mmCIF file of C-alpha atoms in Angstrom:
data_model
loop_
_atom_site.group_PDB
_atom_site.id
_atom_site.type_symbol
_atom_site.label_atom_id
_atom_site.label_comp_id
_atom_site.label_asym_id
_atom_site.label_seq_id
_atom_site.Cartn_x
_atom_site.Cartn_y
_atom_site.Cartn_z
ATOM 1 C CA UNK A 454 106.719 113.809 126.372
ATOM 2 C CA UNK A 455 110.397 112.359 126.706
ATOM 3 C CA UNK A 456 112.553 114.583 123.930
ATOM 4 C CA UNK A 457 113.989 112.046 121.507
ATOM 5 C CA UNK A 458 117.212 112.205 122.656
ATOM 6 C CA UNK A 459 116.664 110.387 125.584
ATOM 7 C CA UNK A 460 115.383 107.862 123.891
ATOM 8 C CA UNK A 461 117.525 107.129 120.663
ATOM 9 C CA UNK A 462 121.255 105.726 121.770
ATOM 10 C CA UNK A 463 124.243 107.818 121.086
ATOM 11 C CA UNK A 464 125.538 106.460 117.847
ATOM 12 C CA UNK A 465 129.507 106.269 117.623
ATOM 13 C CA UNK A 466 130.683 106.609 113.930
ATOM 14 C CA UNK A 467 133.769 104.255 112.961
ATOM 15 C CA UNK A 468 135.172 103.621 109.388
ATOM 16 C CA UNK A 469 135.324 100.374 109.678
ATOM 17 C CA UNK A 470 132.592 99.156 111.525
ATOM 18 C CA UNK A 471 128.515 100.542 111.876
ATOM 19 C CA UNK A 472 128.120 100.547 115.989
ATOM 20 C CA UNK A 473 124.439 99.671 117.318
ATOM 21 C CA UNK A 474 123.112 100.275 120.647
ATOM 22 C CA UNK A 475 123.435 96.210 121.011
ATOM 23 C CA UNK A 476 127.784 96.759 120.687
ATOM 24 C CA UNK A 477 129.601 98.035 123.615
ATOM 25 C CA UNK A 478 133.564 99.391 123.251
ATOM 26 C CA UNK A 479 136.567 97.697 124.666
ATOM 27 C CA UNK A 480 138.893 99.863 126.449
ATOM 28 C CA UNK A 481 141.017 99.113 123.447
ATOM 29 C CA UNK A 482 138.628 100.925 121.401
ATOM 30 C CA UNK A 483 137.965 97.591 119.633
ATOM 31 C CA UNK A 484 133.936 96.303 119.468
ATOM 32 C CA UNK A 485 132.708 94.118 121.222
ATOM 33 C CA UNK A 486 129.030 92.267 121.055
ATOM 34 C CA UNK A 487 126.735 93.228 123.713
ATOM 35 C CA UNK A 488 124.871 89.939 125.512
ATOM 36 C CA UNK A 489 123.325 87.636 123.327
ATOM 37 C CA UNK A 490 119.692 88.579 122.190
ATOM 38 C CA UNK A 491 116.411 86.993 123.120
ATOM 39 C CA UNK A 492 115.684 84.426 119.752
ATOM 40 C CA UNK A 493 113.182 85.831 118.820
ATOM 41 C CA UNK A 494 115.469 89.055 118.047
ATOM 42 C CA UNK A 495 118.319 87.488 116.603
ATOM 43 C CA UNK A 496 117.245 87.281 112.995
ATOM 44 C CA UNK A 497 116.081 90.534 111.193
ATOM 45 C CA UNK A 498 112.949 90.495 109.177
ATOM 46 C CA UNK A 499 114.994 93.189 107.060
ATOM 47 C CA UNK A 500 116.944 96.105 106.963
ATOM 48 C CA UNK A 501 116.473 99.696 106.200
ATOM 49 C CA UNK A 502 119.196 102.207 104.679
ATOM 50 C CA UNK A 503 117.700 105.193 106.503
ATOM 51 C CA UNK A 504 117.351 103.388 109.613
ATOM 52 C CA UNK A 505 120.668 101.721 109.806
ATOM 53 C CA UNK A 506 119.435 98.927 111.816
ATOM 54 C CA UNK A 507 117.750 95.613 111.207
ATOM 55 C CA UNK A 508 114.066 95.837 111.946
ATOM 56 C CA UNK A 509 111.729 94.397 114.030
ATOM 57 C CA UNK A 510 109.734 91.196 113.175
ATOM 58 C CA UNK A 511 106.044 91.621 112.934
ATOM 59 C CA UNK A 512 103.987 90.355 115.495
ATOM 60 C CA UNK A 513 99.887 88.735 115.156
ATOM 61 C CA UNK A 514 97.575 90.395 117.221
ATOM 62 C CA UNK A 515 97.483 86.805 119.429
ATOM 63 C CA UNK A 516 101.287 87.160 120.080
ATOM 64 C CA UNK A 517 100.395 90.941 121.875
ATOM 65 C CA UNK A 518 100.523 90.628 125.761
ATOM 66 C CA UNK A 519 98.155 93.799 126.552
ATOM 67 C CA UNK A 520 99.536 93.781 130.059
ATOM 68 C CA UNK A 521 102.147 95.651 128.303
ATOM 69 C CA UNK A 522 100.070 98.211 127.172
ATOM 70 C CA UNK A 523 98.138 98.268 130.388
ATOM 71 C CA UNK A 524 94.915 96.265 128.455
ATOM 72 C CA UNK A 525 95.112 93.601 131.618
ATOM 73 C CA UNK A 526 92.769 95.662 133.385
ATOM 74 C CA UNK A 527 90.093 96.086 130.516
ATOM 75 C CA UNK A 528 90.067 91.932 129.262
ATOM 76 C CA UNK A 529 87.764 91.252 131.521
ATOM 77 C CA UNK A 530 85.337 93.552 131.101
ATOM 78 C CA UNK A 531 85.591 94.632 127.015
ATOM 79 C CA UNK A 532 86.265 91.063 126.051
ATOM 80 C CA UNK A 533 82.694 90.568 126.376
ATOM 81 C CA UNK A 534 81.403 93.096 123.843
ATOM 82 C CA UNK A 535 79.648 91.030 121.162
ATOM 83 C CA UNK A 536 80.931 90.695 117.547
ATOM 84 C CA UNK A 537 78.840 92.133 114.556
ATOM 85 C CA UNK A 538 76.244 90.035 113.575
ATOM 86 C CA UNK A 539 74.531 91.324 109.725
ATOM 87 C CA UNK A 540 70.744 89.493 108.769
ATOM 88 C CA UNK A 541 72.514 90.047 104.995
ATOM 89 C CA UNK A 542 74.576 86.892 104.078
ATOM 90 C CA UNK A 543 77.086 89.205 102.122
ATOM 91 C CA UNK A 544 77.808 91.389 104.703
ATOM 92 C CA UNK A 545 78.086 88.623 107.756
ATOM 93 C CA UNK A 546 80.745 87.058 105.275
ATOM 94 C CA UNK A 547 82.628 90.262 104.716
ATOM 95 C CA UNK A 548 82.782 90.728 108.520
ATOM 96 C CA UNK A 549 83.607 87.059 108.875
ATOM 97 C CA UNK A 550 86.326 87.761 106.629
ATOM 98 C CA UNK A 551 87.720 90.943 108.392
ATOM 99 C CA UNK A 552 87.696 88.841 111.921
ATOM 100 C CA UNK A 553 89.746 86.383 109.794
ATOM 101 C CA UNK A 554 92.131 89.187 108.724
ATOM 102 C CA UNK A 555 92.532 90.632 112.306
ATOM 103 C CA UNK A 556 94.082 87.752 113.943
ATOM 104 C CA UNK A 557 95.943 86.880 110.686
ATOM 105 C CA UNK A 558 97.964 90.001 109.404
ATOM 106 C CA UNK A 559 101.457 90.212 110.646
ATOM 107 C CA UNK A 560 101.102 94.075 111.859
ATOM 108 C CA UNK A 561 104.383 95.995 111.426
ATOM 109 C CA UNK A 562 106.342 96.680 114.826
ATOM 110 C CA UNK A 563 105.419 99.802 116.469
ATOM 111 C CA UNK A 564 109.007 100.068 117.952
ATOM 112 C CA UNK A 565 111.030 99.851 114.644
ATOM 113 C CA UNK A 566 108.502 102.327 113.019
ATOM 114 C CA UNK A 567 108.972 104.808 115.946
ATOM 115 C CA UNK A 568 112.791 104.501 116.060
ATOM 116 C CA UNK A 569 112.832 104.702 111.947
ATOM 117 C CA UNK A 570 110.369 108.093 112.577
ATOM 118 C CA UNK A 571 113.179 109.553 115.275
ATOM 119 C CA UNK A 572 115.833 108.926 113.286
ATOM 120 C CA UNK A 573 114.530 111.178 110.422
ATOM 121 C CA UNK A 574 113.139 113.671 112.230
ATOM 122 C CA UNK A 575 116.322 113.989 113.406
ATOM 123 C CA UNK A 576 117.770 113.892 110.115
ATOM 124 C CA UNK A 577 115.286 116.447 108.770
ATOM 125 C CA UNK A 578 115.044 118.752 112.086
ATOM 126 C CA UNK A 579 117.961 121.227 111.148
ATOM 127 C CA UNK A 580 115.553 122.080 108.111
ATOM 128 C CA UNK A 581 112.964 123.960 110.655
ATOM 129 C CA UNK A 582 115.846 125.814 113.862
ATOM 130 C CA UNK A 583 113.236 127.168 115.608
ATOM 131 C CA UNK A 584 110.857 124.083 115.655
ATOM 132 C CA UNK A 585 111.417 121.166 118.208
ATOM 133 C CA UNK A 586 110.326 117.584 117.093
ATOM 134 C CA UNK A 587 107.575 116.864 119.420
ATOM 135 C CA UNK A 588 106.058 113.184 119.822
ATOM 136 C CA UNK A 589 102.806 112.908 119.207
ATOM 137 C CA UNK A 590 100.140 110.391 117.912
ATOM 138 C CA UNK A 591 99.118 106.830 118.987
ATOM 139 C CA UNK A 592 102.707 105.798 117.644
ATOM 140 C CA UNK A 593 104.436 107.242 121.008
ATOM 141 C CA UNK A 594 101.879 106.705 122.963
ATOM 142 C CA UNK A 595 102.861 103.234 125.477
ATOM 143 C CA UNK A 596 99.116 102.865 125.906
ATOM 144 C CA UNK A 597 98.525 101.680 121.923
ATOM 145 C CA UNK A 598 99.713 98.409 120.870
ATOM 146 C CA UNK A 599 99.341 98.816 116.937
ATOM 147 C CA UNK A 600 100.940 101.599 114.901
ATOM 148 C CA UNK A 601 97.877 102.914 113.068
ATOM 149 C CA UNK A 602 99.375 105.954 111.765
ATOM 150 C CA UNK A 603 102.591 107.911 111.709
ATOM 151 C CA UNK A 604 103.409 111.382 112.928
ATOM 152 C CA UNK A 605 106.739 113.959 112.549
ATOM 153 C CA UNK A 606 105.410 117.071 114.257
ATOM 154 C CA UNK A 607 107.843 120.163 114.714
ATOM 155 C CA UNK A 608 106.462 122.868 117.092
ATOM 156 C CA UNK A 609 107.645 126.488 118.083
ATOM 157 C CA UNK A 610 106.304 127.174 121.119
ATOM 158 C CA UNK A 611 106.141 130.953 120.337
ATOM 159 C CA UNK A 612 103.122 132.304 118.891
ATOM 160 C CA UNK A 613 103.265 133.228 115.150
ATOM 161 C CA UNK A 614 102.695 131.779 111.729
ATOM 162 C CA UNK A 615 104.076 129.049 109.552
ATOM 163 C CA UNK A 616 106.315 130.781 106.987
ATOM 164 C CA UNK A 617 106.347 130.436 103.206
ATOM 165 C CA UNK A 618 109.674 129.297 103.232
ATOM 166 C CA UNK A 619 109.108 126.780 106.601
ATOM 167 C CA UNK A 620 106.578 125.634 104.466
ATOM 168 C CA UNK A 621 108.071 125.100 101.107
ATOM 169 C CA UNK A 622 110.936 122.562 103.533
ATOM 170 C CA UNK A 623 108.061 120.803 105.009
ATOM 171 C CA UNK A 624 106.584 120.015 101.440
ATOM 172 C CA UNK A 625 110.282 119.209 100.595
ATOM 173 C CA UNK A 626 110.593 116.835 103.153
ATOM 174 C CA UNK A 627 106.996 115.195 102.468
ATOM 175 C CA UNK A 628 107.099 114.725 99.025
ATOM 176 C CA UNK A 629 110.852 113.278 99.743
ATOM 177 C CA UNK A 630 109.729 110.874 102.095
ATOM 178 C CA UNK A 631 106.838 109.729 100.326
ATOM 179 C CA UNK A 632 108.444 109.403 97.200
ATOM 180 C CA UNK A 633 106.669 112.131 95.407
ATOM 181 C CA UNK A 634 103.771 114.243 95.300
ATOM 182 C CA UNK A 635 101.279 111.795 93.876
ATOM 183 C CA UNK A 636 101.550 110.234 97.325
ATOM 184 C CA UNK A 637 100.093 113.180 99.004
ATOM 185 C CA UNK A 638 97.044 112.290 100.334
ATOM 186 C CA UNK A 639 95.310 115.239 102.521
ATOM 187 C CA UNK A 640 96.535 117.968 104.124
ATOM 188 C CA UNK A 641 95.313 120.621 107.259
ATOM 189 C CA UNK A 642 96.212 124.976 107.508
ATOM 190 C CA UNK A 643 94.852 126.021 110.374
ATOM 191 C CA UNK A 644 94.808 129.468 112.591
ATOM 192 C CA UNK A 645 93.948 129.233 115.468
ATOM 193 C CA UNK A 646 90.370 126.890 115.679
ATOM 194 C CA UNK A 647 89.645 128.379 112.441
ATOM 195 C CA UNK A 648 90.419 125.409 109.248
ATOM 196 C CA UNK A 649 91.207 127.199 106.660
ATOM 197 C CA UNK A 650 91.779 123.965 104.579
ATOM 198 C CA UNK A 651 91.262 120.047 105.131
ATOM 199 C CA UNK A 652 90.798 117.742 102.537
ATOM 200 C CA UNK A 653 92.376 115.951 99.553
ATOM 201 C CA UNK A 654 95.456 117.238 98.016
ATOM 202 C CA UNK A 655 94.918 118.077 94.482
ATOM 203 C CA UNK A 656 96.921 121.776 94.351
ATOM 204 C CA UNK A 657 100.003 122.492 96.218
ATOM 205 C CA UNK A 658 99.980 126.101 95.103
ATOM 206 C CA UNK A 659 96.680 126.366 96.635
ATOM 207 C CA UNK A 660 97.716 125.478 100.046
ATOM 208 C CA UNK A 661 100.898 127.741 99.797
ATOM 209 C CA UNK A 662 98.307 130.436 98.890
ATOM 210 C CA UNK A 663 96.224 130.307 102.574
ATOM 211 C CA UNK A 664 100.143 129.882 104.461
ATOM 212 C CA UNK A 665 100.636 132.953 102.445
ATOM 213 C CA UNK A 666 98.067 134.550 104.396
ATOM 214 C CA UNK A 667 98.142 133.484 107.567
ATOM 215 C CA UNK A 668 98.711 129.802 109.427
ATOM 216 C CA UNK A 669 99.723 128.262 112.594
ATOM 217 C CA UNK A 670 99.505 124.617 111.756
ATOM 218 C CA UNK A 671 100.444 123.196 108.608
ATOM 219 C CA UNK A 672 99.296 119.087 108.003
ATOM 220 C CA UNK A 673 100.610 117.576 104.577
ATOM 221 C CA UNK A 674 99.774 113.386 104.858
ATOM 222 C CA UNK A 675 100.914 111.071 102.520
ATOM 223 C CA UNK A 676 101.544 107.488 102.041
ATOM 224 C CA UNK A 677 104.832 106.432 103.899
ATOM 225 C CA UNK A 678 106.418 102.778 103.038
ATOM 226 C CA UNK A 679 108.079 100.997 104.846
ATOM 227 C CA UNK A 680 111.607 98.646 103.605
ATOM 228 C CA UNK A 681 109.193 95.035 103.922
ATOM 229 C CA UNK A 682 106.096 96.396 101.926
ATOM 230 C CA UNK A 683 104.061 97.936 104.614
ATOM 231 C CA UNK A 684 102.669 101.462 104.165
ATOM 232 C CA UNK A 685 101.097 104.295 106.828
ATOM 233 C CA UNK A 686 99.310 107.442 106.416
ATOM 234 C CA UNK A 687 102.310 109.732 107.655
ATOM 235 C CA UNK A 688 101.652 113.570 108.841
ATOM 236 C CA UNK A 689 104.205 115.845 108.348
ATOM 237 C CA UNK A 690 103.273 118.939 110.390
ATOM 238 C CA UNK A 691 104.711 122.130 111.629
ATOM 239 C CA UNK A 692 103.080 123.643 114.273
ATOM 240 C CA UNK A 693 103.294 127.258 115.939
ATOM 241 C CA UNK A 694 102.106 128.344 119.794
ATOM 242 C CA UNK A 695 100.855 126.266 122.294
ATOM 243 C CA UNK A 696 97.752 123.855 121.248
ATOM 244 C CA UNK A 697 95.459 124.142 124.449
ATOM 245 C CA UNK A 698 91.557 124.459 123.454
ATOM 246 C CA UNK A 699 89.608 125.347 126.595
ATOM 247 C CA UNK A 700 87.128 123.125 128.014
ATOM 248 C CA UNK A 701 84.291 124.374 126.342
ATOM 249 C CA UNK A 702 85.580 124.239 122.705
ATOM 250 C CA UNK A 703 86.070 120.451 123.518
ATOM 251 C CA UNK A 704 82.738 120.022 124.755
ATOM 252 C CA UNK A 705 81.376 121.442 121.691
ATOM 253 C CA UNK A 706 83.647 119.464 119.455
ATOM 254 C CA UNK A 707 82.506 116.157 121.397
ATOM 255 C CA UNK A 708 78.982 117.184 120.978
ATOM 256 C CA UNK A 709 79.716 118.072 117.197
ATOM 257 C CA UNK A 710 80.283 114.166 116.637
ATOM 258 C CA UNK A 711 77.846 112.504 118.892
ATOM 259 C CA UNK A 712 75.081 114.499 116.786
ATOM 260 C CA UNK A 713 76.608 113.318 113.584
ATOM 261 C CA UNK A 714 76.774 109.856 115.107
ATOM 262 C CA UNK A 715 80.817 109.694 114.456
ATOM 263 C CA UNK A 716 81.979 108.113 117.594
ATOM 264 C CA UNK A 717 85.160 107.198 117.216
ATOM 265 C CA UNK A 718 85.976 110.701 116.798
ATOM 266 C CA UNK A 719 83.863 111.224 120.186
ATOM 267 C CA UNK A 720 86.327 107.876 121.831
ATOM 268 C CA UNK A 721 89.603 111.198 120.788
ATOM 269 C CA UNK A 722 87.718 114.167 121.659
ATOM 270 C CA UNK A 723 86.902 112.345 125.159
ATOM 271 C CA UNK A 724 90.709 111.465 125.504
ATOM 272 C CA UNK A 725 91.848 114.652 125.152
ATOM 273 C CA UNK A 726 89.837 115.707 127.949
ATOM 274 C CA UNK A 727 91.423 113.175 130.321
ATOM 275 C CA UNK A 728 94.866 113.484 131.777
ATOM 276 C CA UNK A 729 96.275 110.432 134.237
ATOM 277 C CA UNK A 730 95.488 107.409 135.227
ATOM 278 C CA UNK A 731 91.952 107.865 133.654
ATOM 279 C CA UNK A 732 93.402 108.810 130.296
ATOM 280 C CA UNK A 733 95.881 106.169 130.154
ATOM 281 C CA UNK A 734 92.846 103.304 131.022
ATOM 282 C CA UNK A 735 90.830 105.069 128.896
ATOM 283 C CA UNK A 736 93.344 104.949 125.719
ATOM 284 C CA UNK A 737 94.555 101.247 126.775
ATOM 285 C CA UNK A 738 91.197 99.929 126.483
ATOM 286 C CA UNK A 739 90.049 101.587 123.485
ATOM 287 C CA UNK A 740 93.127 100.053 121.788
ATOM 288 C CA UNK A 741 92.778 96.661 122.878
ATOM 289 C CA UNK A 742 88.919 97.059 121.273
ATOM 290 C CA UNK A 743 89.493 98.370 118.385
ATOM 291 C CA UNK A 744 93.335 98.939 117.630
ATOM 292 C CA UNK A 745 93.594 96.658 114.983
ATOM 293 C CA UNK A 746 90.670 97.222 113.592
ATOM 294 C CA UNK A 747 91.223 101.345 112.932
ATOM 295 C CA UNK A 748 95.100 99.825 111.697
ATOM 296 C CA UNK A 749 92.703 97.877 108.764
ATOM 297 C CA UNK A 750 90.502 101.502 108.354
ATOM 298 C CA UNK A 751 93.962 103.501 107.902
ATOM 299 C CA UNK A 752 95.269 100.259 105.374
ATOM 300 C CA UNK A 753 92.523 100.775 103.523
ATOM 301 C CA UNK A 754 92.576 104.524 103.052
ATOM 302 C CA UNK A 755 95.911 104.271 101.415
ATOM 303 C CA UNK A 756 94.628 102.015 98.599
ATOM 304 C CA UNK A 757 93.292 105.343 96.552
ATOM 305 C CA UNK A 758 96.930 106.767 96.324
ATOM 306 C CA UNK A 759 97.765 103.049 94.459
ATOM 307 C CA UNK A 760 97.690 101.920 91.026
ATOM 308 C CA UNK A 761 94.888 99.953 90.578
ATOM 309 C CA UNK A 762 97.187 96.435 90.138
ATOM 310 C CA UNK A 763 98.961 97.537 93.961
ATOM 311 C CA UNK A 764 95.858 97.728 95.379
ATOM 312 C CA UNK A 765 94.410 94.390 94.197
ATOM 313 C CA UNK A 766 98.119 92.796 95.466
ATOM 314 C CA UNK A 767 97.297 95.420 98.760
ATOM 315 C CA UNK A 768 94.239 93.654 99.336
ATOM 316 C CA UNK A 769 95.339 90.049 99.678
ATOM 317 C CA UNK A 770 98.110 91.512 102.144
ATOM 318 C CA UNK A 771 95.647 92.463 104.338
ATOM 319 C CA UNK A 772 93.853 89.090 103.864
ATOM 320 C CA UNK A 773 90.717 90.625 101.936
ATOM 321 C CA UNK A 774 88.805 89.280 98.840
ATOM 322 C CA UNK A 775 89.400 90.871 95.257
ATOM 323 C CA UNK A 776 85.487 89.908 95.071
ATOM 324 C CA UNK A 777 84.686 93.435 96.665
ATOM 325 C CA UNK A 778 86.337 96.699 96.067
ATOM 326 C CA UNK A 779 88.389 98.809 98.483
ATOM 327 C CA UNK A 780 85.697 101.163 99.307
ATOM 328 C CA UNK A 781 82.888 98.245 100.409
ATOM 329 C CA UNK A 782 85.796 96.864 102.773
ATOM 330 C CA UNK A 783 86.281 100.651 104.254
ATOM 331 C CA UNK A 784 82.899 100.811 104.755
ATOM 332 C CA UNK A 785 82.530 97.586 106.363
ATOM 333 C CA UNK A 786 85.335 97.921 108.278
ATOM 334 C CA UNK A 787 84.136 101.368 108.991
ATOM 335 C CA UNK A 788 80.928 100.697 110.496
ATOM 336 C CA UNK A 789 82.394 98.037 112.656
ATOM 337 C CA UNK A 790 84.465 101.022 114.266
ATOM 338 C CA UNK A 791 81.470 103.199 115.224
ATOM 339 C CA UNK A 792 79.714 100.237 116.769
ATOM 340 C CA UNK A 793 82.603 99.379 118.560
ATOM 341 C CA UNK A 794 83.374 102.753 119.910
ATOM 342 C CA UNK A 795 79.697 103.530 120.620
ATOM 343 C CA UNK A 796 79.800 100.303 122.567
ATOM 344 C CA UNK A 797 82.747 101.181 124.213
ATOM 345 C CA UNK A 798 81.391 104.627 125.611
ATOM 346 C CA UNK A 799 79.035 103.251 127.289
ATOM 347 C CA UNK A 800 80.951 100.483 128.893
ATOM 348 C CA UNK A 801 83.754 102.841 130.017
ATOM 349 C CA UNK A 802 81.558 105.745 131.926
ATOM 350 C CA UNK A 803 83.726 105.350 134.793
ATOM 351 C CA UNK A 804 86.998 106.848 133.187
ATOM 352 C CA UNK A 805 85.241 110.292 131.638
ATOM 353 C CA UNK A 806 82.044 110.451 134.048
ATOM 354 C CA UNK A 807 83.669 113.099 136.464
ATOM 355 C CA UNK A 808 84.760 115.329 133.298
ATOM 356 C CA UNK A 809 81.178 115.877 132.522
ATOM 357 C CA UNK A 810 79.480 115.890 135.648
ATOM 358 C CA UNK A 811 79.187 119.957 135.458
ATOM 359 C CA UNK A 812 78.338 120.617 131.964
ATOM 360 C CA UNK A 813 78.199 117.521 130.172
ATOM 361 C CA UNK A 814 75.133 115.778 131.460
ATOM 362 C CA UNK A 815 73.435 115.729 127.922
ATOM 363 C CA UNK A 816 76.250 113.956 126.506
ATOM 364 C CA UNK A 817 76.110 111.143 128.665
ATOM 365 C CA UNK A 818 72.457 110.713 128.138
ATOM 366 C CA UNK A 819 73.128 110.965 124.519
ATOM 367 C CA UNK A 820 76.105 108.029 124.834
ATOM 368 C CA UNK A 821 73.607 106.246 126.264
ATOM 369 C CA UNK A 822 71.031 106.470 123.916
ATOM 370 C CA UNK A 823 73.208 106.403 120.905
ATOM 371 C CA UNK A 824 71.893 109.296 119.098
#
């Protein structure tokens, strides 16, 4: 991954003046505006204090040119995958509804989100010395289109544990960034491939309790929002060693969620068997299917850290009906994910056949079959 520092500016401090990468300097010393921007740049949506730059505007998933994100190659042949189609009359409408939704929200911009994310892990870095902020997640990845979730991962390359006092900063930081602890939503402590804990947050001291004995990976996720009203499930992780499962613990982990019929995690245990050009079509096309679609999933899963009046005003930003609750949207919009990456699996055999030919035979019959 390219460090951060090669991709964030070097930022001049004046007293009189804030300098952007968009202002050059005079030989004078006096600043100068760079060339004009495009239009469609030259009016911020908004501006954020931690940021120190206007952001983005949002953009419609029409206005996304997936030749960007190397999709080009995939319209063609996912563009024909049929929409959902339910015999009940509530449920077509609710998926009606969520196809409605899709091509109307105006989905945050990835690249102010990722800049906003660099600048405070940046900010927040000299809190962990021995950890190195390491990109990770769809959010850096040039093959995803829509910022579904948010990651700030710090990782020590040298084997070890998490320490108490590592871990009492990261919960710092969290509960800082997501203004407070009630918007902690899950957290992971792992050693090794053993989970020691994931699930909801309800005790802090229990969590400090299994660092306390041993961990490599520490997870805390809470609900991150942005200056124009947005929100995103945000990790905030610290991570010790080198994360490289062998083969054959992925295999089992892929074959873990076929059998429970979960595959969209089977669509990110197949990707991180891929490396190249088969991993980047393989990512590109699952986010042209589906991208926006797991961005309404992860929307949705915020709305239980909300007061029950924020959710209701939640739901009509996303451009659902108050008539049904949070939980019968996630589950609609749920189940339109596993069809869709089920779907997807078997349309896209040609990126992940070779990585099973050997010893993963019974997974493609099982792709096929859907069970």
């Amino acid at each position: 991954p390219t460090p951060a520092s090669r991709l964030t500016p070097p930022i001049h401090r004046t007293p009189s003046s804030r300098i952007t990468p968009s202002s050059r300097r005079t030989p004078g010393g006096r600043m100068m505006p760079a060339s004009p921007l495009p239009p469609s740049r030259r009016t911020p949506l908004n501006h954020d204090p931690r940021m120190g730059a206007p952001m983005m505007s949002p953009v419609r998933r029409g206005d996304v040119d997936v030749r960007r994100a190397g999709g080009a190659r995939h319209v063609q042949k996912f563009a024909a995958i049929p929409p959902a189609v339910s015999e009940d009359p509530v449920t077509q409408e609710m998926l009606q509804t969520v196809a409605r939704a899709l091509d109307t929200i105006e989905y945050p911009s990835k690249q102010y989100i990722r800049k906003l994310v660099e600048k405070l892990a940046i900010q927040h870095g000299n809190k962990f010395p021995t950890y190195r902020f390491t990109e990770r997640g769809d959010l850096f990845s040039p093959y995803v289109t829509v910022a579904v979730d948010v990651s700030m991962t710090f990782v020590d390359p040298n084997r070890g544990v998490v320490s108490i006092s590592e871990f009492a900063s990261l919960e710092r930081v969290a509960t800082r960034l997501v203004r407070g602890q009630q918007n902690l939503m899950s957290a992971q402590v792992k050693y090794g491939d053993i989970v020691e804990f994931d699930g909801e947050v309800t005790d802090l001291q229990e969590l400090r309790d299994l660092v306390k004995r041993g961990a490599d990976t520490v997870v805390l996720t809470g609900r991150f929002t942005l200056p124009d009203g947005w929100c995103a499930p945000m990790e905030f992780a610290l991570r010790r060693g080198k994360a490289l499962l062998p083969k054959r613990r992925r295999l089992e982990m892929l074959r873990a969620s076929l059998r429970q019929h979960d595959y969209a995690d089977a669509v990110h245990n197949l990707r991180t068997m891929l490396v190249g050009d088969r991993r980047a079509d393989f990512v590109s096309g699952w986010s042209m299917v589906a991208g926006h679609l797991r961005f309404l999933a992860q929307q949705l899963s915020l709305l239980r850290v909300m007061s029950p009046s924020e959710a209701l005003d939640y739901l009509e930003r996303l451009g659902l009906s108050q008539e049904h609750s949070a939980e019968e949207w996630a589950k609609i919009v749920g189940n339109e994910i596993q069809r869709l990456a089920l779907e997807y699996l078997r349309r896209s055999t040609e990126y992940y056949q070779a990585v099973l030919q050997n010893s993963g035979s019974d997974i493609l019959e099982a792709i096929e079959l859907g069970n």
